[in-house]
Tab-separated table of C-alpha atoms in Angstrom:
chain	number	residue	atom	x	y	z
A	1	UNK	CA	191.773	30.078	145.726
A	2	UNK	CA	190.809	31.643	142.242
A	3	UNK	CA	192.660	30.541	139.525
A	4	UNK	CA	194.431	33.132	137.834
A	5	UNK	CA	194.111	33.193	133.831
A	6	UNK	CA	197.338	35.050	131.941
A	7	UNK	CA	194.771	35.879	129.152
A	8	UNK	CA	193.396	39.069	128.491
A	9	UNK	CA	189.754	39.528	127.707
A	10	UNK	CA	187.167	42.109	125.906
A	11	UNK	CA	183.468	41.428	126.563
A	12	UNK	CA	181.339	43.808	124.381
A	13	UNK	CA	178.496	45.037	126.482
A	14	UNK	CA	175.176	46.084	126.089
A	15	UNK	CA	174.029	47.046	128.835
A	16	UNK	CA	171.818	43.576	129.727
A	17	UNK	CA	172.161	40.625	131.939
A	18	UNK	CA	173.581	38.416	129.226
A	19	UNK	CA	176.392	40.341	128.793
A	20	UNK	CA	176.963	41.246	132.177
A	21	UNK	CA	176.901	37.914	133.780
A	22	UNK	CA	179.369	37.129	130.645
A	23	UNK	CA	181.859	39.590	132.090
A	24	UNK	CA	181.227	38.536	135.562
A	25	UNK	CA	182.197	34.671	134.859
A	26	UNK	CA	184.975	35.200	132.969
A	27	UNK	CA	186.747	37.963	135.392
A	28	UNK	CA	185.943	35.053	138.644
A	29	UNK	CA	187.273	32.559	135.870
A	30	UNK	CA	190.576	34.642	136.928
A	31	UNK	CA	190.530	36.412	132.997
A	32	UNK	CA	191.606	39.864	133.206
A	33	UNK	CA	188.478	41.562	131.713
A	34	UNK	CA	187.660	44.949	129.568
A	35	UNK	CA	184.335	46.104	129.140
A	36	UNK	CA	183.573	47.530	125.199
A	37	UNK	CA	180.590	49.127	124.149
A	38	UNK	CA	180.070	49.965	120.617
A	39	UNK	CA	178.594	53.335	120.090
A	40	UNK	CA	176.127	53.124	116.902
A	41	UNK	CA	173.214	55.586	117.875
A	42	UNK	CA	173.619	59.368	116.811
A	43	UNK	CA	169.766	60.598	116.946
A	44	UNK	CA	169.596	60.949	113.370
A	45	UNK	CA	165.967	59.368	113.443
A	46	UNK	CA	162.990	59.999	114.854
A	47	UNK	CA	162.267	56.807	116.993
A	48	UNK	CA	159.869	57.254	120.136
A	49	UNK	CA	161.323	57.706	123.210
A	50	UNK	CA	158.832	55.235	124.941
A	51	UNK	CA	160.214	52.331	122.542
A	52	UNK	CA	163.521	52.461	123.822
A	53	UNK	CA	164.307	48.384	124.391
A	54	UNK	CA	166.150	47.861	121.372
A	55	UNK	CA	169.476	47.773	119.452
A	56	UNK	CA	169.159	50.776	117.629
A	57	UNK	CA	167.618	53.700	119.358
A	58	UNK	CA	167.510	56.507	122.226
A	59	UNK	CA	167.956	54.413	124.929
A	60	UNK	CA	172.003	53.821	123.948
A	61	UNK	CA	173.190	56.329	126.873
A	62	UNK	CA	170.660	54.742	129.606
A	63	UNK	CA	172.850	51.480	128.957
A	64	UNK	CA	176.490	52.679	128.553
A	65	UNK	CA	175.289	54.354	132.013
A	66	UNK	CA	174.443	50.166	133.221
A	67	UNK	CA	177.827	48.990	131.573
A	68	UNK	CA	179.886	52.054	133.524
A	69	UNK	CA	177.989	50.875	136.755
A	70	UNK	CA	178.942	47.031	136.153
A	71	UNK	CA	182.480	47.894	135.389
A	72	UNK	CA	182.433	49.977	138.691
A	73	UNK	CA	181.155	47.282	140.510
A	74	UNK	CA	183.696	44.340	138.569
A	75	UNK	CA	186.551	46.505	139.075
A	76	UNK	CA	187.075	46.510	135.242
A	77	UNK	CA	187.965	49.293	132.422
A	78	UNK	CA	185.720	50.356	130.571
A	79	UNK	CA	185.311	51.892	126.988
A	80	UNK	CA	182.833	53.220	124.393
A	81	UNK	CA	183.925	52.931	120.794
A	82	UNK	CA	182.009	55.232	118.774
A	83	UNK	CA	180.976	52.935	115.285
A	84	UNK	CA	177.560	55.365	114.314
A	85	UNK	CA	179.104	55.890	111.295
A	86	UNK	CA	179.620	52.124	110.308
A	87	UNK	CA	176.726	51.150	111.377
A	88	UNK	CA	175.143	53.693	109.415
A	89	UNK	CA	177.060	52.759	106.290
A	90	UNK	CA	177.032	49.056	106.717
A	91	UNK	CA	173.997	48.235	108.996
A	92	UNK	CA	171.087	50.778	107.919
A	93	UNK	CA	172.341	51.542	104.648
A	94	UNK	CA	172.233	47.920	103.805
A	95	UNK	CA	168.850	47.539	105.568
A	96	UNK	CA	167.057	50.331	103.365
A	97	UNK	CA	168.664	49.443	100.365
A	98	UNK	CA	167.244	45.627	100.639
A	99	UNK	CA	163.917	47.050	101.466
A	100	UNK	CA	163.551	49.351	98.769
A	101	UNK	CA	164.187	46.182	96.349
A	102	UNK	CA	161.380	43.936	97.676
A	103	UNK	CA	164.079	42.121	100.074
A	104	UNK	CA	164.103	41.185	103.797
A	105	UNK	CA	166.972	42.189	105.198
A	106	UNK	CA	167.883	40.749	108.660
A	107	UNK	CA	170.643	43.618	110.136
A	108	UNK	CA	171.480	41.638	113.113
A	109	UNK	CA	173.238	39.038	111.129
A	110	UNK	CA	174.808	42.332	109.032
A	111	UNK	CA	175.725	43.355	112.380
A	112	UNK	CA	177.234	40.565	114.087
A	113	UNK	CA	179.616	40.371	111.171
A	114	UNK	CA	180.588	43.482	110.108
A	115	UNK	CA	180.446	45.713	113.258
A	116	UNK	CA	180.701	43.643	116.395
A	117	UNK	CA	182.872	40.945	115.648
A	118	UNK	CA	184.429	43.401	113.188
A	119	UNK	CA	184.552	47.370	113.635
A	120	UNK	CA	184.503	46.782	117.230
A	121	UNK	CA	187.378	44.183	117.744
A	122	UNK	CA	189.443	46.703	115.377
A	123	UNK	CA	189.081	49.896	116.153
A	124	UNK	CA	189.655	49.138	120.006
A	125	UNK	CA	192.817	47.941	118.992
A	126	UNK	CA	193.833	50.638	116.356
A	127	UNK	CA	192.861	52.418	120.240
A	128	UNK	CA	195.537	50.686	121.428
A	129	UNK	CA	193.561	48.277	124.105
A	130	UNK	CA	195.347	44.754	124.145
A	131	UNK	CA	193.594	41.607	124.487
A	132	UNK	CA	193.317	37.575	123.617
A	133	UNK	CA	190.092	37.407	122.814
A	134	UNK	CA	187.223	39.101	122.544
A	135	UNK	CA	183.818	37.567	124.328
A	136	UNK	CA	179.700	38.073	124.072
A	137	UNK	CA	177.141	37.370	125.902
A	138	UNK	CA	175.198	35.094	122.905
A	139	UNK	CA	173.829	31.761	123.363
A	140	UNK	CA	175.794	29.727	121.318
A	141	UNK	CA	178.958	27.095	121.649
A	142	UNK	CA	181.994	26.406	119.484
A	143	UNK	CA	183.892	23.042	118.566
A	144	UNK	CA	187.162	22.533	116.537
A	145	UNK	CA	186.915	19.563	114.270
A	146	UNK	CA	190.202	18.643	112.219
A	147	UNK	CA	191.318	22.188	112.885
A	148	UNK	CA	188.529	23.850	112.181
A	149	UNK	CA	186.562	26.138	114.161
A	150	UNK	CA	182.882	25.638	113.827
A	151	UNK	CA	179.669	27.729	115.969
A	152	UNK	CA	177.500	25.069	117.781
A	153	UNK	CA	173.907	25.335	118.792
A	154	UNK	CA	173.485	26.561	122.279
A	155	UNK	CA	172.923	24.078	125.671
A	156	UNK	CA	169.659	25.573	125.428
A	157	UNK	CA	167.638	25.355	121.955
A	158	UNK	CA	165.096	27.970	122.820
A	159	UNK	CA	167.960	30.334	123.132
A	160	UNK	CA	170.070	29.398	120.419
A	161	UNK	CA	171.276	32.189	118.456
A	162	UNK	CA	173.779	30.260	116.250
A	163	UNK	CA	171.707	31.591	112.967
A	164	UNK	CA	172.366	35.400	113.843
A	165	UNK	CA	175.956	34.665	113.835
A	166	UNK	CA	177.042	32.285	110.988
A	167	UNK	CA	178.661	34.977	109.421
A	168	UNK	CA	182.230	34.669	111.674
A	169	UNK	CA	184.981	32.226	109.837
A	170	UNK	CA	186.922	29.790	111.542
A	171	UNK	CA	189.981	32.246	112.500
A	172	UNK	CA	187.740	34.837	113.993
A	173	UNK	CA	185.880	32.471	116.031
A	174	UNK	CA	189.271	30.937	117.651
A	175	UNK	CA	189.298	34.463	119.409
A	176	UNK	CA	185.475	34.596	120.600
A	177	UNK	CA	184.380	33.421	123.745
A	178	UNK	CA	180.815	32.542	124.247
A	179	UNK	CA	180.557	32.052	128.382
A	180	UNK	CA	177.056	31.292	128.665
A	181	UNK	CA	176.431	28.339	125.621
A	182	UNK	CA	175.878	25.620	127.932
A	183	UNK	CA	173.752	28.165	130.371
A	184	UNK	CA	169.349	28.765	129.958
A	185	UNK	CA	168.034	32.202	130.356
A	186	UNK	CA	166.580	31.166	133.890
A	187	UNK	CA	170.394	30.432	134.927
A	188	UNK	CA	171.357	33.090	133.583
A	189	UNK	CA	168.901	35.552	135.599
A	190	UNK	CA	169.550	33.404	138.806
A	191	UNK	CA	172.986	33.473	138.227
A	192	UNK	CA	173.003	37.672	137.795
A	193	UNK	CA	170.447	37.614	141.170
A	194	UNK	CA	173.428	35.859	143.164
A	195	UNK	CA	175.920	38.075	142.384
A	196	UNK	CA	173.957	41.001	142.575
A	197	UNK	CA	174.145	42.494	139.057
A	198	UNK	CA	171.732	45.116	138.855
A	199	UNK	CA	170.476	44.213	135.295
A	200	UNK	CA	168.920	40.751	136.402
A	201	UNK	CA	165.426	41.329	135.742
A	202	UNK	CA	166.147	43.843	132.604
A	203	UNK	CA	164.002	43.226	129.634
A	204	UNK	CA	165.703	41.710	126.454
A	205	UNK	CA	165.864	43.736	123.552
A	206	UNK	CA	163.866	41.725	121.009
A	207	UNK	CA	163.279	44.408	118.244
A	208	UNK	CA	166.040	45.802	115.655
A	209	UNK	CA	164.366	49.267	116.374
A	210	UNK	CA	161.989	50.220	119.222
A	211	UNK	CA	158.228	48.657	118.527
A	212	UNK	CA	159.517	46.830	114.884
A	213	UNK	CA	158.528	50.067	113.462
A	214	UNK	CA	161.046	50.884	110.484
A	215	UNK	CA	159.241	53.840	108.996
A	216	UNK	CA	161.928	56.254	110.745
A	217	UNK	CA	164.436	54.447	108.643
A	218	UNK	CA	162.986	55.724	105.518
A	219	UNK	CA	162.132	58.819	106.552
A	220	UNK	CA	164.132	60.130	103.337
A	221	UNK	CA	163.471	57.466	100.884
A	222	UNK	CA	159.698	58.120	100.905
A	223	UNK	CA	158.642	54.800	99.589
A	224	UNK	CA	156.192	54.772	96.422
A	225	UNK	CA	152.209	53.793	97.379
A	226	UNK	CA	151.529	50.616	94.407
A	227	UNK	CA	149.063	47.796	93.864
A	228	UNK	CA	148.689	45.196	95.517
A	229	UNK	CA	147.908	42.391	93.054
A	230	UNK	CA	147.055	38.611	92.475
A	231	UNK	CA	149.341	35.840	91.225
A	232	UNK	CA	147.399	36.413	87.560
A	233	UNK	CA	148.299	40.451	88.023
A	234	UNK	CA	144.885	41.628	88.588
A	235	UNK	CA	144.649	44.631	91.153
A	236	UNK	CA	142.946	43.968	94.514
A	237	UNK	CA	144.198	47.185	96.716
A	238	UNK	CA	146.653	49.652	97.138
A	239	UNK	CA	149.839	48.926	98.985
A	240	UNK	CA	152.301	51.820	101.276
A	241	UNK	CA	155.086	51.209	100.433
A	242	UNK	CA	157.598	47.991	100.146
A	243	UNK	CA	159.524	48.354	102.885
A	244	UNK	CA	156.043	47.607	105.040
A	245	UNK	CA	155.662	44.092	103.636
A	246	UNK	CA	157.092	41.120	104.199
A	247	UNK	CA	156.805	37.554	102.868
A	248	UNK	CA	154.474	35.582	104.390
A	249	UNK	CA	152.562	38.339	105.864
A	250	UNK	CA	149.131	38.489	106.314
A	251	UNK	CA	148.134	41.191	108.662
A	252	UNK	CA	147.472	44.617	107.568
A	253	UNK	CA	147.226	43.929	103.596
A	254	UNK	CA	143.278	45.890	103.909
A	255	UNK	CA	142.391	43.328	101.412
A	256	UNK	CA	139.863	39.709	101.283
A	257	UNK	CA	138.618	37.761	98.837
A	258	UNK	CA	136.168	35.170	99.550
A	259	UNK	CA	137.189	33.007	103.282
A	260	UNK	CA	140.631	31.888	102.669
A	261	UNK	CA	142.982	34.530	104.058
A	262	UNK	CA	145.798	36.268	101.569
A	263	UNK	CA	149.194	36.088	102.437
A	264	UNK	CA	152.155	38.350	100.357
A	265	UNK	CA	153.691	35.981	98.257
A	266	UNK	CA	156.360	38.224	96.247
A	267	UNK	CA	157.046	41.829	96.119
A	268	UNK	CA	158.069	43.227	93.365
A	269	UNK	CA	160.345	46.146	93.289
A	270	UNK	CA	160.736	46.343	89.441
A	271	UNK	CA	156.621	47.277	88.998
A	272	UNK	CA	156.057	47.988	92.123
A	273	UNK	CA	153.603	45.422	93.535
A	274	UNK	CA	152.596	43.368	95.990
A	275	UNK	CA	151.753	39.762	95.126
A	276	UNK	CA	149.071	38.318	97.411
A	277	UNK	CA	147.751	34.583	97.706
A	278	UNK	CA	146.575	32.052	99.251
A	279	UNK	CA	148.799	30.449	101.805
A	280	UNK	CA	149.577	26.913	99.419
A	281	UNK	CA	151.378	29.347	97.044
A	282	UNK	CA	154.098	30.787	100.206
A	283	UNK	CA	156.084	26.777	99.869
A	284	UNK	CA	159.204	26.281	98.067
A	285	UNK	CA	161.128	23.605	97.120
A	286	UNK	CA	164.294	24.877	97.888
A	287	UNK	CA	166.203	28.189	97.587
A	288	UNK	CA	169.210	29.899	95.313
A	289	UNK	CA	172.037	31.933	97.008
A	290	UNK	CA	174.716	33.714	95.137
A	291	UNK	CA	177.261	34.653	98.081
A	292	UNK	CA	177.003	30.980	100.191
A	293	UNK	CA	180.258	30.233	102.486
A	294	UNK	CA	180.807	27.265	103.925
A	295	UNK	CA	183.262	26.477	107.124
A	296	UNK	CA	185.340	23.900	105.723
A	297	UNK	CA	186.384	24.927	102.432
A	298	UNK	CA	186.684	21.328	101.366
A	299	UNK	CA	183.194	20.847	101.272
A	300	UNK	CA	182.840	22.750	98.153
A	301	UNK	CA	181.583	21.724	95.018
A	302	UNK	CA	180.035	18.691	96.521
A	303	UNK	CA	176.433	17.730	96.978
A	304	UNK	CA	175.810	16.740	100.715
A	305	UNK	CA	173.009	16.335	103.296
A	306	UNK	CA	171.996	18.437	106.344
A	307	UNK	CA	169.551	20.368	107.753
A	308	UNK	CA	168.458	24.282	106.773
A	309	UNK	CA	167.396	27.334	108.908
A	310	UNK	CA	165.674	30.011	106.864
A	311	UNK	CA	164.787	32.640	109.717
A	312	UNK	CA	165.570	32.631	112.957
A	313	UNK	CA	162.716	30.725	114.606
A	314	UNK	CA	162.445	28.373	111.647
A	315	UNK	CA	162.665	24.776	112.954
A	316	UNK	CA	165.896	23.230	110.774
A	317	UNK	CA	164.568	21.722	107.360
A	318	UNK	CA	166.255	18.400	106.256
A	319	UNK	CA	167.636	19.158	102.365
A	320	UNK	CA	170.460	18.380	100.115
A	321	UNK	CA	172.927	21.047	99.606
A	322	UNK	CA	175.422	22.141	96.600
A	323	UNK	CA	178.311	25.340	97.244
A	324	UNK	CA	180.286	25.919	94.269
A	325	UNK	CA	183.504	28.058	94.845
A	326	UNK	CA	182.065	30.968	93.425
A	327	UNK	CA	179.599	31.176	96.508
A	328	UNK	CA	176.846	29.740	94.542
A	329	UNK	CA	174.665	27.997	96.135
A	330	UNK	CA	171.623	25.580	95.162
A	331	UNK	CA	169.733	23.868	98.550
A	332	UNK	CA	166.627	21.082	98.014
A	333	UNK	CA	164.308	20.464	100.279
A	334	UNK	CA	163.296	16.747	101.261
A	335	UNK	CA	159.888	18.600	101.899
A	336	UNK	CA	158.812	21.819	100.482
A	337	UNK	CA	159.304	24.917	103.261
A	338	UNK	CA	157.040	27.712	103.580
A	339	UNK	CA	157.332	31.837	103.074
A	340	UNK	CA	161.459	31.283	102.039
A	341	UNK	CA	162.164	34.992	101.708
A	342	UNK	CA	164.972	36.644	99.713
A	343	UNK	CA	166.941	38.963	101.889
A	344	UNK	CA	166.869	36.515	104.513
A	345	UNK	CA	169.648	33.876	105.384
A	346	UNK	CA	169.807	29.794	104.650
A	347	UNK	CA	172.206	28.950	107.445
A	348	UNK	CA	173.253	25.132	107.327
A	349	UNK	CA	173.234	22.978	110.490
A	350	UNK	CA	175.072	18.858	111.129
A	351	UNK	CA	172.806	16.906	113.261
A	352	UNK	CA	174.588	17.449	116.125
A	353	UNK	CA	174.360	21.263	115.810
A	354	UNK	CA	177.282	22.100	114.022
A	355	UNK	CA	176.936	25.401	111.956
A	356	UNK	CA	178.420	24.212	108.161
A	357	UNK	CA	177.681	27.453	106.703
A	358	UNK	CA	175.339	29.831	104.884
A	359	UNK	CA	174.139	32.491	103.186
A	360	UNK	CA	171.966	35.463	102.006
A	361	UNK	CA	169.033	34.075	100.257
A	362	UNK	CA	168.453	35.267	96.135
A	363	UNK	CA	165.561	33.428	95.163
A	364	UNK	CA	163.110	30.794	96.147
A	365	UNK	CA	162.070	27.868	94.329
A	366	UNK	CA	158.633	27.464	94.121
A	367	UNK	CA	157.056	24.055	94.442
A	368	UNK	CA	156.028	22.908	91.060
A	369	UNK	CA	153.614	20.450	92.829
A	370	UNK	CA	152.055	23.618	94.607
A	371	UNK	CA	149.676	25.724	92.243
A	372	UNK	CA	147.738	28.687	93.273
């Protein structure tokens, strides 16, 4: 006999298997379940139609159609919440702005904390839809420690998404559910073939916008052409734009100089420039962060030990660590880290996966033992 759960829960949906198979285990977990989809797509840009496997595009109404069939087929409500103009204020806004400034921006991490475990959560209750707590479909665990609720690395490292969401405080996350952090991909997909969910084999969306092409974003900010130039400031090219570049890069500069490759080192908004090197002059000896936040409050204003993310697919870097209360933030590294990029997030890890914190990232400190 299925147990029967008193609590009420709100998976947000996107329309793929993670999230479906998320609302499937928690409604045979007895939970009653409400499906939520947040609205953020109002055709304002010109994205192709063929690159439509993403968070931010045309494709929106093909997967509110898959959510509408799942909560047919759970039994479940369902409801859209319409956040386009949030996400356009808080999400894209924020994205161009960084961009324009010689920044990397990541939006999903914007995102997660601002519109779906934000916007989302409220406005479905200003709706007047009760529930418990709300749930996703992210790879990722929790743990409470001393009464403190902290974001663990997923069962599965490969899948971990723990950096995209360090962004939620201990209060919020004592509402979230995460049903598939002890679960791989594979189960996941054999789990959604067993039950018969219709999104099994869907592809993931991987890209912020359709094809990682961002020139629809700034469409009306018409960024300035500039010169691309070496550490010393003498001109090698022309660059297109900022907002094309990234750190680290080294595709696509139309530039070479002798048979070491160039890499962009810096971009600087003030003059305009890209700075271009050789790949020695991309390590850093540790990083500078003006709006840090760490889990446990206590741990301010103390130096301590642990181990740094600094994208996404960055293996965690072992470094020493100082938060003042003022969000300012100074991390070491035991060994200097490569392409640290400002716009980006440091996002602090415990050995055992715990997520202590972490922040936008101001500046990177280049390693003084490193010269071009």
């Amino acid at each position: 006999m299925k147990a029967i759960n008193t609590a009420i829960v709100a998976v947000g949906l996107s329309g793929g298997v993670d999230s479906s198979l998320a609302a499937y285990l928690l409604k045979e977990q007895g939970y009653a379940v409400i499906g939520l989809t947040m609205k953020i797509w109002k055709g304002a840009y010109k994205i192709q139609e063929d690159l439509k496997h993403a968070c931010f595009g045309p494709g929106e109404e093909e997967d509110i159609a898959a959510c509408e069939r799942l909560c047919v087929q759970l039994d479940i409500p369902y409801h859209v919440i319409d956040l386009s103009e949030e996400y356009e204020r808080f999400v894209i806004e924020y994205f161009r702005k960084e961009y324009l400034v010689g920044r990397t921006p990541n939006p999903c991490i914007i995102c997660n904390r601002e519109i779906k475990f934000g916007f989302l959560i409220e406005r479905a209750h200003q709706a007047g839809l009760e529930f418990d707590y709300f749930a996703t479909g992210h790879y990722v665990r929790k743990a409470t420690i001393d009464g403190i609720t902290y974001l663990k690395t997923a069962r599965d490292a490969g899948k971990d998404q723990s950096y995209f969401l360090y962004g939620l405080d201990s209060e919020r996350l004592s509402h979230i559910m995460f049903p598939l952090g002890e679960m791989t991909k594979e189960q996941t997909r054999a789990a959604a073939r067993t039950h018969g969910l219709e999104v099994a084999e869907k592809p993931e969306s991987q890209d912020f916008v359709g094809g990682g092409d961002y020139a629809p974003l700034f469409e009306n900010d018409k960024p300035e052409a500039g010169d691309i130039v070496d550490i010393k400031g003498n001109v090698l090219g022309r660059h297109r734009g900022l907002p094309f570049y990234t750190i680290g890069q080294r595709r696509g500069l139309g530039i070479s100089i002798g048979t070491e490759p160039l890499y962009v080192l810096a971009l600087d908004a003030k003059l305009n420039r890209v700075i271009v090197g050789h790949g020695k002059g991309l390590f850093s000896s540790g990083l500078i962060s003006n709006s840090f936040r760490l889990q446990n409050p206590c741990d301010l204003g103390k130096s301590f030990a642990c181990r740094v993310k600094i994208r996404q697919n960055h293996k965690p870097a072992p470094a020493t660590v100082l938060v003042q209360s003022n969000g300012e933030a100074r991390i070491e590294f035991e060994i200097p880290q490569r392409a640290v990029a400002p716009g980006q997030s440091a996002v602090l890890y415990s050995d055992d996966g715990l997520v202590l914190g972490g922040g936008i990232i101001d500046e990177a400190i280049p390693d003084e033992d490193i010269e071009e």
